[in-house]
mmCIF file of C-alpha atoms in Angstrom:
data_model
loop_
_atom_site.group_PDB
_atom_site.id
_atom_site.type_symbol
_atom_site.label_atom_id
_atom_site.label_comp_id
_atom_site.label_asym_id
_atom_site.label_seq_id
_atom_site.Cartn_x
_atom_site.Cartn_y
_atom_site.Cartn_z
ATOM 1 C CA MET A 1 26.470 -95.898 -137.988
ATOM 2 C CA CYS A 2 24.709 -94.111 -135.135
ATOM 3 C CA ARG A 3 26.384 -93.161 -131.869
ATOM 4 C CA VAL A 4 24.305 -92.678 -128.722
ATOM 5 C CA ILE A 5 25.866 -90.315 -126.169
ATOM 6 C CA ALA A 6 24.385 -89.848 -122.711
ATOM 7 C CA VAL A 7 25.275 -86.520 -121.076
ATOM 8 C CA SER A 8 25.173 -87.250 -117.372
ATOM 9 C CA ASN A 9 26.145 -85.972 -113.948
ATOM 10 C CA GLN A 10 24.153 -86.467 -110.760
ATOM 11 C CA LYS A 11 25.145 -82.933 -109.716
ATOM 12 C CA GLY A 12 22.805 -80.244 -111.036
ATOM 13 C CA GLY A 13 23.899 -76.946 -112.543
ATOM 14 C CA VAL A 14 27.064 -78.226 -114.224
ATOM 15 C CA GLY A 15 26.082 -77.410 -117.814
ATOM 16 C CA LYS A 16 24.535 -80.700 -118.988
ATOM 17 C CA THR A 17 21.648 -79.176 -120.904
ATOM 18 C CA VAL A 18 23.671 -76.327 -122.427
ATOM 19 C CA SER A 19 26.274 -78.868 -123.540
ATOM 20 C CA CYS A 20 23.577 -81.115 -125.061
ATOM 21 C CA VAL A 21 22.091 -78.254 -127.050
ATOM 22 C CA ASN A 22 25.358 -76.871 -128.376
ATOM 23 C CA LEU A 23 27.057 -80.202 -129.045
ATOM 24 C CA GLY A 24 23.954 -81.472 -130.838
ATOM 25 C CA ILE A 25 23.501 -78.367 -132.976
ATOM 26 C CA GLY A 26 27.275 -78.224 -133.564
ATOM 27 C CA LEU A 27 27.156 -81.778 -134.951
ATOM 28 C CA ALA A 28 24.148 -80.816 -137.113
ATOM 29 C CA GLN A 29 26.144 -77.899 -138.539
ATOM 30 C CA GLU A 30 28.814 -80.435 -139.511
ATOM 31 C CA GLY A 31 26.232 -82.255 -141.630
ATOM 32 C CA LYS A 32 25.231 -84.919 -139.110
ATOM 33 C CA LYS A 33 21.659 -86.056 -138.523
ATOM 34 C CA VAL A 34 21.080 -85.495 -134.802
ATOM 35 C CA LEU A 35 18.312 -86.441 -132.361
ATOM 36 C CA LEU A 36 18.226 -84.890 -128.879
ATOM 37 C CA ILE A 37 16.322 -86.753 -126.154
ATOM 38 C CA ASP A 38 15.222 -84.903 -123.042
ATOM 39 C CA ALA A 39 15.301 -87.487 -120.215
ATOM 40 C CA ASP A 40 14.732 -84.991 -117.395
ATOM 41 C CA PRO A 41 11.198 -84.450 -115.962
ATOM 42 C CA GLN A 42 12.059 -80.766 -115.533
ATOM 43 C CA GLY A 43 12.120 -80.480 -119.339
ATOM 44 C CA SER A 44 15.196 -78.250 -119.330
ATOM 45 C CA LEU A 45 16.343 -79.347 -122.792
ATOM 46 C CA THR A 46 12.845 -78.928 -124.189
ATOM 47 C CA ILE A 47 12.557 -75.415 -122.726
ATOM 48 C CA SER A 48 16.061 -74.501 -123.916
ATOM 49 C CA LEU A 49 15.024 -75.288 -127.486
ATOM 50 C CA GLY A 50 12.103 -72.869 -127.321
ATOM 51 C CA TYR A 51 9.195 -75.009 -126.122
ATOM 52 C CA GLU A 52 8.200 -72.968 -123.088
ATOM 53 C CA GLU A 53 5.326 -75.123 -121.773
ATOM 54 C CA PRO A 54 6.428 -78.760 -122.021
ATOM 55 C CA ASP A 55 3.855 -79.874 -119.421
ATOM 56 C CA GLU A 56 1.104 -79.021 -121.891
ATOM 57 C CA MET A 57 2.466 -81.332 -124.597
ATOM 58 C CA GLU A 58 0.308 -84.320 -125.493
ATOM 59 C CA TYR A 59 3.253 -86.468 -126.615
ATOM 60 C CA SER A 60 6.620 -86.744 -124.874
ATOM 61 C CA LEU A 61 9.285 -89.254 -123.862
ATOM 62 C CA ALA A 62 6.967 -90.416 -121.060
ATOM 63 C CA THR A 63 4.323 -91.278 -123.676
ATOM 64 C CA LEU A 64 6.759 -93.403 -125.676
ATOM 65 C CA MET A 65 8.080 -95.236 -122.637
ATOM 66 C CA MET A 66 4.572 -96.047 -121.440
ATOM 67 C CA ASN A 67 3.762 -97.321 -124.943
ATOM 68 C CA ILE A 68 6.654 -99.758 -124.580
ATOM 69 C CA VAL A 69 5.738 -100.793 -121.024
ATOM 70 C CA ASN A 70 2.149 -101.478 -122.129
ATOM 71 C CA ASP A 71 3.253 -103.121 -125.388
ATOM 72 C CA GLU A 72 1.404 -100.522 -127.468
ATOM 73 C CA LYS A 73 2.225 -98.928 -130.814
ATOM 74 C CA LEU A 74 4.846 -96.166 -130.549
ATOM 75 C CA ASN A 75 3.746 -92.678 -131.624
ATOM 76 C CA ILE A 76 7.283 -91.650 -132.585
ATOM 77 C CA GLU A 77 6.238 -89.483 -135.537
ATOM 78 C CA LYS A 78 3.870 -87.450 -133.371
ATOM 79 C CA THR A 79 6.430 -87.083 -130.595
ATOM 80 C CA ILE A 80 9.546 -85.929 -132.462
ATOM 81 C CA LEU A 81 9.809 -82.147 -132.863
ATOM 82 C CA TYR A 82 12.009 -80.398 -135.434
ATOM 83 C CA HIS A 83 14.128 -77.428 -134.352
ATOM 84 C CA LYS A 84 15.034 -74.640 -136.763
ATOM 85 C CA GLU A 85 18.783 -75.184 -136.230
ATOM 86 C CA GLY A 86 18.667 -78.655 -137.731
ATOM 87 C CA VAL A 87 18.146 -81.086 -134.852
ATOM 88 C CA ASP A 88 15.205 -83.293 -133.884
ATOM 89 C CA LEU A 89 13.920 -83.431 -130.319
ATOM 90 C CA ILE A 90 11.997 -85.899 -128.196
ATOM 91 C CA PRO A 91 10.679 -83.617 -125.432
ATOM 92 C CA ALA A 92 10.101 -84.363 -121.748
ATOM 93 C CA ASN A 93 7.751 -83.014 -119.126
ATOM 94 C CA ILE A 94 6.626 -83.647 -115.572
ATOM 95 C CA GLU A 95 4.908 -86.906 -116.617
ATOM 96 C CA LEU A 96 8.347 -88.466 -116.809
ATOM 97 C CA SER A 97 8.671 -88.255 -113.032
ATOM 98 C CA ALA A 98 5.822 -90.781 -112.740
ATOM 99 C CA ILE A 99 7.553 -93.187 -115.105
ATOM 100 C CA GLU A 100 10.128 -94.256 -112.510
ATOM 101 C CA VAL A 101 7.286 -95.388 -110.243
ATOM 102 C CA SER A 102 5.636 -97.233 -113.148
ATOM 103 C CA LEU A 103 8.906 -98.971 -114.019
ATOM 104 C CA VAL A 104 9.170 -100.684 -110.622
ATOM 105 C CA ASN A 105 7.018 -103.621 -111.765
ATOM 106 C CA ALA A 106 7.963 -103.496 -115.466
ATOM 107 C CA MET A 107 9.787 -106.350 -117.179
ATOM 108 C CA SER A 108 13.423 -105.435 -117.950
ATOM 109 C CA ARG A 109 12.789 -101.997 -116.479
ATOM 110 C CA GLU A 110 16.366 -100.802 -117.053
ATOM 111 C CA LEU A 111 16.075 -101.474 -120.806
ATOM 112 C CA ILE A 112 12.821 -99.672 -121.691
ATOM 113 C CA LEU A 113 14.581 -96.656 -123.206
ATOM 114 C CA ARG A 114 17.010 -98.906 -125.089
ATOM 115 C CA SER A 115 14.177 -100.652 -126.925
ATOM 116 C CA MET A 116 12.988 -97.261 -128.191
ATOM 117 C CA VAL A 117 16.421 -95.867 -129.046
ATOM 118 C CA ASP A 118 17.403 -99.011 -130.974
ATOM 119 C CA ARG A 119 14.470 -98.401 -133.325
ATOM 120 C CA LEU A 120 15.734 -94.866 -134.031
ATOM 121 C CA ARG A 121 19.414 -95.615 -134.613
ATOM 122 C CA GLU A 122 19.034 -96.231 -138.337
ATOM 123 C CA PHE A 123 17.696 -92.692 -138.885
ATOM 124 C CA TYR A 124 20.438 -90.685 -137.119
ATOM 125 C CA ASP A 125 24.202 -90.252 -136.939
ATOM 126 C CA TYR A 126 24.071 -89.107 -133.316
ATOM 127 C CA ILE A 127 21.503 -89.471 -130.548
ATOM 128 C CA ILE A 128 22.290 -87.333 -127.488
ATOM 129 C CA ILE A 129 20.431 -87.909 -124.219
ATOM 130 C CA ASP A 130 20.177 -85.176 -121.594
ATOM 131 C CA CYS A 131 20.009 -87.088 -118.294
ATOM 132 C CA MET A 132 18.335 -85.890 -115.122
ATOM 133 C CA PRO A 133 20.567 -84.771 -112.219
ATOM 134 C CA SER A 134 20.315 -88.033 -110.278
ATOM 135 C CA LEU A 135 21.352 -91.668 -110.559
ATOM 136 C CA GLY A 136 17.769 -92.986 -110.566
ATOM 137 C CA MET A 137 16.017 -95.371 -112.938
ATOM 138 C CA MET A 138 15.775 -92.889 -115.838
ATOM 139 C CA THR A 139 19.515 -92.261 -115.748
ATOM 140 C CA ILE A 140 20.177 -96.018 -115.583
ATOM 141 C CA ASN A 141 17.931 -96.424 -118.640
ATOM 142 C CA ALA A 142 19.946 -93.755 -120.490
ATOM 143 C CA LEU A 143 23.264 -95.407 -119.597
ATOM 144 C CA ALA A 144 21.933 -98.830 -120.571
ATOM 145 C CA CYS A 145 21.164 -97.684 -124.130
ATOM 146 C CA ALA A 146 24.157 -95.389 -124.704
ATOM 147 C CA ASP A 147 27.409 -96.134 -126.489
ATOM 148 C CA SER A 148 29.244 -93.598 -124.344
ATOM 149 C CA VAL A 149 28.829 -91.094 -121.517
ATOM 150 C CA LEU A 150 29.950 -87.479 -121.683
ATOM 151 C CA ILE A 151 30.407 -86.061 -118.170
ATOM 152 C CA PRO A 152 30.208 -82.259 -117.809
ATOM 153 C CA VAL A 153 31.853 -81.097 -114.583
ATOM 154 C CA GLN A 154 31.855 -77.571 -113.246
ATOM 155 C CA ALA A 155 35.356 -76.360 -112.411
ATOM 156 C CA ALA A 156 34.656 -76.365 -108.673
ATOM 157 C CA TYR A 157 35.655 -78.612 -105.783
ATOM 158 C CA LEU A 158 32.317 -80.274 -104.854
ATOM 159 C CA PRO A 159 31.239 -81.246 -108.414
ATOM 160 C CA VAL A 160 34.680 -82.777 -109.018
ATOM 161 C CA LYS A 161 34.505 -84.733 -105.750
ATOM 162 C CA GLY A 162 31.152 -86.173 -106.834
ATOM 163 C CA LEU A 163 32.629 -87.657 -110.016
ATOM 164 C CA GLN A 164 33.711 -90.873 -108.345
ATOM 165 C CA GLN A 165 30.153 -91.958 -107.548
ATOM 166 C CA LEU A 166 29.050 -91.426 -111.156
ATOM 167 C CA ILE A 167 32.045 -93.351 -112.496
ATOM 168 C CA LYS A 168 31.211 -96.275 -110.172
ATOM 169 C CA THR A 169 27.606 -96.260 -111.418
ATOM 170 C CA ILE A 170 28.803 -96.277 -115.035
ATOM 171 C CA GLY A 171 31.040 -99.234 -114.173
ATOM 172 C CA ARG A 172 28.108 -101.190 -112.690
ATOM 173 C CA VAL A 173 25.905 -100.482 -115.712
ATOM 174 C CA LYS A 174 28.731 -101.580 -118.020
ATOM 175 C CA LYS A 175 29.186 -104.809 -116.096
ATOM 176 C CA GLN A 176 25.537 -105.747 -115.676
ATOM 177 C CA LEU A 177 23.538 -104.113 -118.492
ATOM 178 C CA ASN A 178 25.642 -102.592 -121.257
ATOM 179 C CA PRO A 179 29.111 -104.108 -121.857
ATOM 180 C CA LYS A 180 29.844 -101.719 -124.751
ATOM 181 C CA LEU A 181 29.384 -98.579 -122.600
ATOM 182 C CA LYS A 182 32.431 -96.339 -122.346
ATOM 183 C CA ILE A 183 33.173 -92.882 -121.017
ATOM 184 C CA GLU A 184 33.332 -90.407 -123.892
ATOM 185 C CA GLY A 185 35.235 -87.982 -121.697
ATOM 186 C CA ILE A 186 35.104 -85.474 -118.875
ATOM 187 C CA LEU A 187 34.204 -81.955 -119.998
ATOM 188 C CA LEU A 188 35.182 -79.083 -117.718
ATOM 189 C CA THR A 189 32.523 -76.353 -117.776
ATOM 190 C CA MET A 190 32.133 -72.856 -116.309
ATOM 191 C CA VAL A 191 35.906 -72.482 -116.175
ATOM 192 C CA ASP A 192 37.105 -69.052 -115.063
ATOM 193 C CA ASN A 193 40.771 -69.120 -116.020
ATOM 194 C CA ARG A 194 41.305 -65.706 -114.475
ATOM 195 C CA THR A 195 41.397 -67.404 -111.079
ATOM 196 C CA ASN A 196 44.017 -69.715 -109.607
ATOM 197 C CA TYR A 197 41.177 -71.750 -108.088
ATOM 198 C CA ALA A 198 39.749 -72.753 -111.488
ATOM 199 C CA ARG A 199 43.203 -73.581 -112.814
ATOM 200 C CA ASP A 200 43.915 -75.723 -109.751
ATOM 201 C CA ILE A 201 40.611 -77.602 -110.201
ATOM 202 C CA SER A 202 41.420 -78.245 -113.874
ATOM 203 C CA LEU A 203 44.836 -79.611 -112.940
ATOM 204 C CA MET A 204 43.280 -81.799 -110.251
ATOM 205 C CA VAL A 205 40.884 -83.348 -112.782
ATOM 206 C CA TYR A 206 43.712 -84.039 -115.236
ATOM 207 C CA ASP A 207 45.986 -85.474 -112.545
ATOM 208 C CA THR A 208 43.264 -87.678 -111.047
ATOM 209 C CA TYR A 209 41.479 -89.019 -114.129
ATOM 210 C CA SER A 210 43.428 -88.488 -117.360
ATOM 211 C CA ALA A 211 45.452 -91.706 -116.976
ATOM 212 C CA SER A 212 42.297 -93.837 -117.268
ATOM 213 C CA ILE A 213 39.571 -91.531 -118.657
ATOM 214 C CA LYS A 214 39.750 -89.019 -121.464
ATOM 215 C CA VAL A 215 39.597 -85.411 -120.280
ATOM 216 C CA PHE A 216 38.581 -83.203 -123.207
ATOM 217 C CA GLY A 217 41.225 -80.692 -124.219
ATOM 218 C CA THR A 218 38.396 -78.214 -124.748
ATOM 219 C CA GLU A 219 37.194 -76.370 -121.646
ATOM 220 C CA ILE A 220 33.927 -74.423 -121.649
ATOM 221 C CA PRO A 221 34.626 -70.962 -120.205
ATOM 222 C CA MET A 222 32.472 -69.073 -117.747
ATOM 223 C CA SER A 223 30.168 -66.959 -119.899
ATOM 224 C CA VAL A 224 27.141 -64.813 -119.091
ATOM 225 C CA ARG A 225 26.021 -65.114 -122.708
ATOM 226 C CA ALA A 226 26.015 -68.912 -122.457
ATOM 227 C CA SER A 227 23.708 -68.759 -119.437
ATOM 228 C CA GLU A 228 21.381 -66.339 -121.255
ATOM 229 C CA VAL A 229 20.984 -68.444 -124.388
ATOM 230 C CA SER A 230 18.389 -70.835 -122.883
ATOM 231 C CA VAL A 231 15.871 -67.974 -122.813
ATOM 232 C CA GLU A 232 16.299 -67.516 -126.574
ATOM 233 C CA GLY A 233 15.344 -71.117 -127.437
ATOM 234 C CA GLY A 234 18.409 -71.905 -129.504
ATOM 235 C CA SER A 235 22.144 -72.463 -129.509
ATOM 236 C CA ILE A 236 25.069 -70.253 -128.545
ATOM 237 C CA TYR A 237 26.020 -70.229 -132.252
ATOM 238 C CA SER A 238 22.923 -68.222 -133.159
ATOM 239 C CA TYR A 239 22.810 -66.101 -129.987
ATOM 240 C CA ASP A 240 26.479 -65.148 -129.637
ATOM 241 C CA PRO A 241 28.372 -66.632 -132.618
ATOM 242 C CA LYS A 242 31.593 -64.702 -131.958
ATOM 243 C CA GLY A 243 31.685 -65.282 -128.214
ATOM 244 C CA LYS A 244 34.202 -67.443 -126.377
ATOM 245 C CA ALA A 245 31.569 -70.048 -125.428
ATOM 246 C CA ALA A 246 30.581 -70.523 -129.082
ATOM 247 C CA PHE A 247 34.200 -71.113 -130.076
ATOM 248 C CA ALA A 248 34.616 -73.556 -127.174
ATOM 249 C CA TYR A 249 31.578 -75.610 -128.182
ATOM 250 C CA MET A 250 32.749 -75.609 -131.798
ATOM 251 C CA ALA A 251 36.062 -77.033 -130.582
ATOM 252 C CA LEU A 252 34.243 -79.660 -128.499
ATOM 253 C CA THR A 253 32.228 -80.695 -131.556
ATOM 254 C CA LYS A 254 35.423 -81.109 -133.575
ATOM 255 C CA GLU A 255 36.939 -83.130 -130.741
ATOM 256 C CA VAL A 256 33.962 -85.495 -130.602
ATOM 257 C CA LEU A 257 33.992 -85.905 -134.389
ATOM 258 C CA LYS A 258 37.747 -86.509 -134.435
ATOM 259 C CA GLU A 259 37.288 -89.575 -132.242
ATOM 260 C CA ASP A 260 35.225 -91.163 -134.997
ATOM 261 C CA LYS A 261 37.057 -90.066 -138.104
ATOM 262 C CA ILE A 262 39.967 -92.509 -138.350
ATOM 263 C CA SER A 263 37.894 -95.585 -137.527
ATOM 264 C CA MET A 264 35.018 -94.428 -139.714
ATOM 265 C CA HIS A 265 37.312 -93.713 -142.681
ATOM 266 C CA ARG A 266 38.769 -97.210 -142.335
ATOM 267 C CA LEU A 267 35.276 -98.692 -142.157
ATOM 268 C CA ASP A 268 34.159 -96.632 -145.166
ATOM 269 C CA GLY A 269 37.136 -97.967 -147.100
ATOM 270 C CA VAL A 270 36.253 -101.563 -146.254
ATOM 271 C CA ILE A 271 32.593 -101.033 -147.178
ATOM 272 C CA ALA A 272 33.567 -99.360 -150.480
ATOM 273 C CA VAL A 273 35.705 -102.335 -151.541
ATOM 274 C CA LEU A 274 33.003 -104.806 -150.556
ATOM 275 C CA LYS A 275 30.434 -102.869 -152.611
ATOM 276 C CA GLU A 276 32.736 -102.971 -155.623
ATOM 277 C CA HIS A 277 32.524 -106.746 -155.366
ATOM 278 C CA ASP A 278 28.751 -106.778 -154.734
ATOM 279 C CA VAL A 279 29.155 -107.758 -151.086
ATOM 280 C CA LEU A 280 26.946 -105.973 -148.553
ATOM 281 C CA LEU A 281 28.088 -105.645 -144.932
ATOM 282 C CA PRO A 282 25.150 -106.206 -142.527
ATOM 283 C CA ARG A 283 25.038 -103.758 -139.621
ATOM 284 C CA GLU A 284 25.269 -106.591 -137.071
ATOM 285 C CA TYR A 285 28.775 -107.330 -138.395
ATOM 286 C CA VAL A 286 29.994 -103.815 -137.493
ATOM 287 C CA GLN A 287 30.903 -103.945 -133.799
ATOM 288 C CA THR A 288 32.002 -100.879 -131.827
ATOM 289 C CA GLY A 289 33.574 -100.634 -128.398
ATOM 290 C CA GLU A 290 36.633 -99.566 -126.492
ATOM 291 C CA SER A 291 40.132 -100.085 -127.890
ATOM 292 C CA ASP A 292 41.135 -102.831 -125.486
ATOM 293 C CA CYS A 293 41.489 -106.619 -125.321
ATOM 294 C CA GLU A 294 38.300 -107.131 -123.295
ATOM 295 C CA SER A 295 36.249 -105.206 -125.847
ATOM 296 C CA GLY A 296 37.871 -107.158 -128.703
ATOM 297 C CA TYR A 297 36.899 -110.419 -127.013
ATOM 298 C CA ARG A 298 33.312 -109.291 -126.428
ATOM 299 C CA MET A 299 32.820 -107.961 -129.967
ATOM 300 C CA THR A 300 34.182 -111.190 -131.466
ATOM 301 C CA VAL A 301 31.777 -113.288 -129.374
ATOM 302 C CA GLN A 302 28.910 -111.140 -130.673
ATOM 303 C CA LEU A 303 30.099 -111.692 -134.244
ATOM 304 C CA LEU A 304 30.315 -115.433 -133.693
ATOM 305 C CA ASP A 305 26.741 -115.426 -132.379
ATOM 306 C CA SER A 306 25.448 -113.723 -135.540
ATOM 307 C CA ARG A 307 23.034 -115.521 -137.836
ATOM 308 C CA LYS A 308 25.910 -116.459 -140.133
ATOM 309 C CA ARG A 309 29.446 -116.705 -138.849
ATOM 310 C CA PRO A 310 31.767 -114.291 -140.701
ATOM 311 C CA ASP A 311 34.534 -115.561 -142.966
ATOM 312 C CA ALA A 312 37.008 -112.959 -141.729
ATOM 313 C CA VAL A 313 37.487 -110.302 -139.062
ATOM 314 C CA ILE A 314 39.175 -106.900 -139.502
ATOM 315 C CA CYS A 315 40.341 -105.413 -136.184
ATOM 316 C CA ALA A 316 40.941 -101.688 -135.632
ATOM 317 C CA ASN A 317 44.090 -102.215 -133.535
ATOM 318 C CA ASN A 318 46.328 -104.807 -131.877
ATOM 319 C CA TYR A 319 44.515 -104.761 -128.533
ATOM 320 C CA ILE A 320 41.173 -105.553 -130.150
ATOM 321 C CA ALA A 321 42.915 -108.171 -132.300
ATOM 322 C CA TYR A 322 44.373 -109.841 -129.197
ATOM 323 C CA GLY A 323 40.902 -110.161 -127.671
ATOM 324 C CA CYS A 324 39.560 -111.420 -131.003
ATOM 325 C CA VAL A 325 42.173 -114.191 -131.224
ATOM 326 C CA MET A 326 41.524 -115.239 -127.607
ATOM 327 C CA ALA A 327 37.773 -115.473 -128.303
ATOM 328 C CA LEU A 328 38.354 -117.579 -131.419
ATOM 329 C CA HIS A 329 40.727 -119.899 -129.517
ATOM 330 C CA ASP A 330 38.175 -120.287 -126.691
ATOM 331 C CA ARG A 331 35.496 -121.264 -129.223
ATOM 332 C CA GLY A 332 37.853 -123.770 -130.832
ATOM 333 C CA ILE A 333 37.805 -121.920 -134.173
ATOM 334 C CA LEU A 334 40.935 -122.359 -136.267
ATOM 335 C CA ILE A 335 42.767 -119.356 -137.753
ATOM 336 C CA PRO A 336 42.946 -119.044 -140.777
ATOM 337 C CA ASP A 337 41.231 -122.322 -141.744
ATOM 338 C CA GLU A 338 37.800 -121.298 -140.428
ATOM 339 C CA ILE A 339 38.157 -117.521 -139.935
ATOM 340 C CA ARG A 340 40.824 -115.145 -141.227
ATOM 341 C CA VAL A 341 42.023 -112.214 -139.088
ATOM 342 C CA ILE A 342 43.772 -108.999 -140.101
ATOM 343 C CA THR A 343 44.538 -105.908 -138.015
ATOM 344 C CA PHE A 344 46.035 -102.438 -138.277
ATOM 345 C CA ASP A 345 49.518 -101.616 -136.951
ATOM 346 C CA ASP A 346 52.229 -104.125 -136.086
ATOM 347 C CA TYR A 347 52.477 -103.448 -132.339
ATOM 348 C CA PRO A 348 52.434 -104.853 -129.681
ATOM 349 C CA PHE A 349 50.858 -108.296 -130.221
ATOM 350 C CA SER A 350 50.848 -109.112 -133.946
ATOM 351 C CA GLN A 351 54.083 -111.095 -133.932
ATOM 352 C CA ILE A 352 53.653 -112.892 -130.597
ATOM 353 C CA LEU A 353 50.177 -114.323 -131.219
ATOM 354 C CA ARG A 354 49.800 -117.692 -132.891
ATOM 355 C CA PRO A 355 49.332 -117.631 -135.743
ATOM 356 C CA MET A 356 51.108 -114.318 -136.257
ATOM 357 C CA LEU A 357 48.685 -111.694 -137.515
ATOM 358 C CA SER A 358 48.596 -110.149 -140.960
ATOM 359 C CA VAL A 359 48.627 -106.360 -140.619
ATOM 360 C CA VAL A 360 48.208 -103.133 -142.530
ATOM 361 C CA ASP A 361 51.001 -101.033 -141.072
ATOM 362 C CA ILE A 362 52.346 -97.500 -141.358
ATOM 363 C CA ASP A 363 56.032 -96.944 -140.619
ATOM 364 C CA VAL A 364 55.828 -94.426 -137.781
ATOM 365 C CA TYR A 365 59.638 -94.380 -137.527
ATOM 366 C CA ASP A 366 59.752 -93.092 -141.099
ATOM 367 C CA MET A 367 57.074 -90.529 -140.235
ATOM 368 C CA GLY A 368 59.198 -89.311 -137.320
ATOM 369 C CA MET A 369 62.315 -89.094 -139.484
ATOM 370 C CA GLN A 370 60.518 -87.049 -142.128
ATOM 371 C CA ALA A 371 59.124 -84.655 -139.498
ATOM 372 C CA GLY A 372 62.601 -84.197 -137.996
ATOM 373 C CA LYS A 373 64.250 -83.614 -141.389
ATOM 374 C CA TYR A 374 61.572 -81.139 -142.424
ATOM 375 C CA ILE A 375 61.778 -78.999 -139.310
ATOM 376 C CA LEU A 376 65.599 -78.926 -139.325
ATOM 377 C CA GLN A 377 65.682 -77.856 -142.962
ATOM 378 C CA LYS A 378 63.136 -75.076 -142.365
ATOM 379 C CA ILE A 379 65.101 -73.804 -139.362
ATOM 380 C CA ARG A 380 68.361 -73.712 -141.310
ATOM 381 C CA LYS A 381 66.873 -72.420 -144.566
ATOM 382 C CA PRO A 382 63.472 -70.753 -143.936
ATOM 383 C CA ASN A 383 62.947 -69.947 -147.629
ATOM 384 C CA LEU A 384 63.686 -73.460 -148.838
ATOM 385 C CA TYR A 385 60.817 -75.144 -150.652
ATOM 386 C CA ILE A 386 60.357 -78.753 -149.553
ATOM 387 C CA GLN A 387 58.260 -81.216 -151.486
ATOM 388 C CA SER A 388 55.638 -83.094 -149.478
ATOM 389 C CA HIS A 389 56.555 -86.571 -148.314
ATOM 390 C CA ILE A 390 53.928 -89.303 -148.080
ATOM 391 C CA THR A 391 54.275 -92.365 -145.879
ATOM 392 C CA VAL A 392 52.150 -95.110 -147.412
ATOM 393 C CA PRO A 393 50.734 -98.119 -145.558
ATOM 394 C CA SER A 394 52.196 -101.538 -146.234
ATOM 395 C CA LEU A 395 50.495 -104.933 -146.098
ATOM 396 C CA ILE A 396 52.384 -107.580 -144.108
ATOM 397 C CA VAL A 397 50.923 -111.007 -144.834
ATOM 398 C CA ARG A 398 51.340 -113.637 -142.127
ATOM 399 C CA GLY A 399 49.699 -116.816 -140.881
ATOM 400 C CA SER A 400 46.308 -115.381 -139.836
ATOM 401 C CA THR A 401 45.159 -114.978 -143.447
#
């Protein structure tokens, strides 16, 4: 299942392109198939990957978008470039600046890039879009086709103050064009922790945004080597593999992957069981979104509008399950007579919804007890060998199945 991440900030010079390059190549080093899309007429991503004269390229993102506007055949194979560090690239050049003018009279102008990206999803695990430093039509196109937005912010006062405008734009795109869009997180870049100023800015970002938006635990440090790497046409991993910036981008890559792992392992488990019983799960039945009730409602409506209504729904958590049940009630669909519902974890809604939801639950109280016992025993007897304890999930069957 492909994830499309737009890397965006209307402020220039905050590390968007460097973050695109090193996150993309970091994901490729983890075995992921990655496509980078340069959506900036300056061609910074293209140049950073070693293509020094993007304006001389015959095929670019502008070519593909004009193919779509004119309803012509896409020359995707001729446009995609392969980089030696394992990522594919759709380059950009100055022709892209003319696209925004051309889009003024185009049908569904905000969705031109989406129609192209949707055709590429099946070939990649991650598609990362380097947005231009503005909130113009190209950036709106990138947000309209993305699953999430990663926001690099320089650890300085003015870039942080400009965040609010970008967040409002993301909210409007989510409401009007792309309901599944979420904020991947805020990434602090060019952080000089030797200064009180940088530390104060970091604290301000956490205090202001962390309650509602993820702020990555990883911070990208100020590094001369990181600023030099663009000249070399590759990643920080090849240019300065033992430097602090390389370790920071490795940590960011792990953090991005961690977000997917639990949900993806659950999905892989479901798919494996279905395959054992010769049941294939069509991609349209796999819905992704935020872990809240609104997203659960929206994803359920999309499932119900599929070519064939599903027999059952598996929800990743209680909040999504709540939205799912509300959507089914609004459509007049009976649970479990017409559709069965099961969710993970038994909190906070499973037992108050009607019918009560069947759940796969892990006893977190038992997990806490085992952690407490283990640490106390090791403190009292450091040389004591303690056998591993495993908390297994339990199935609680209720009225929804």
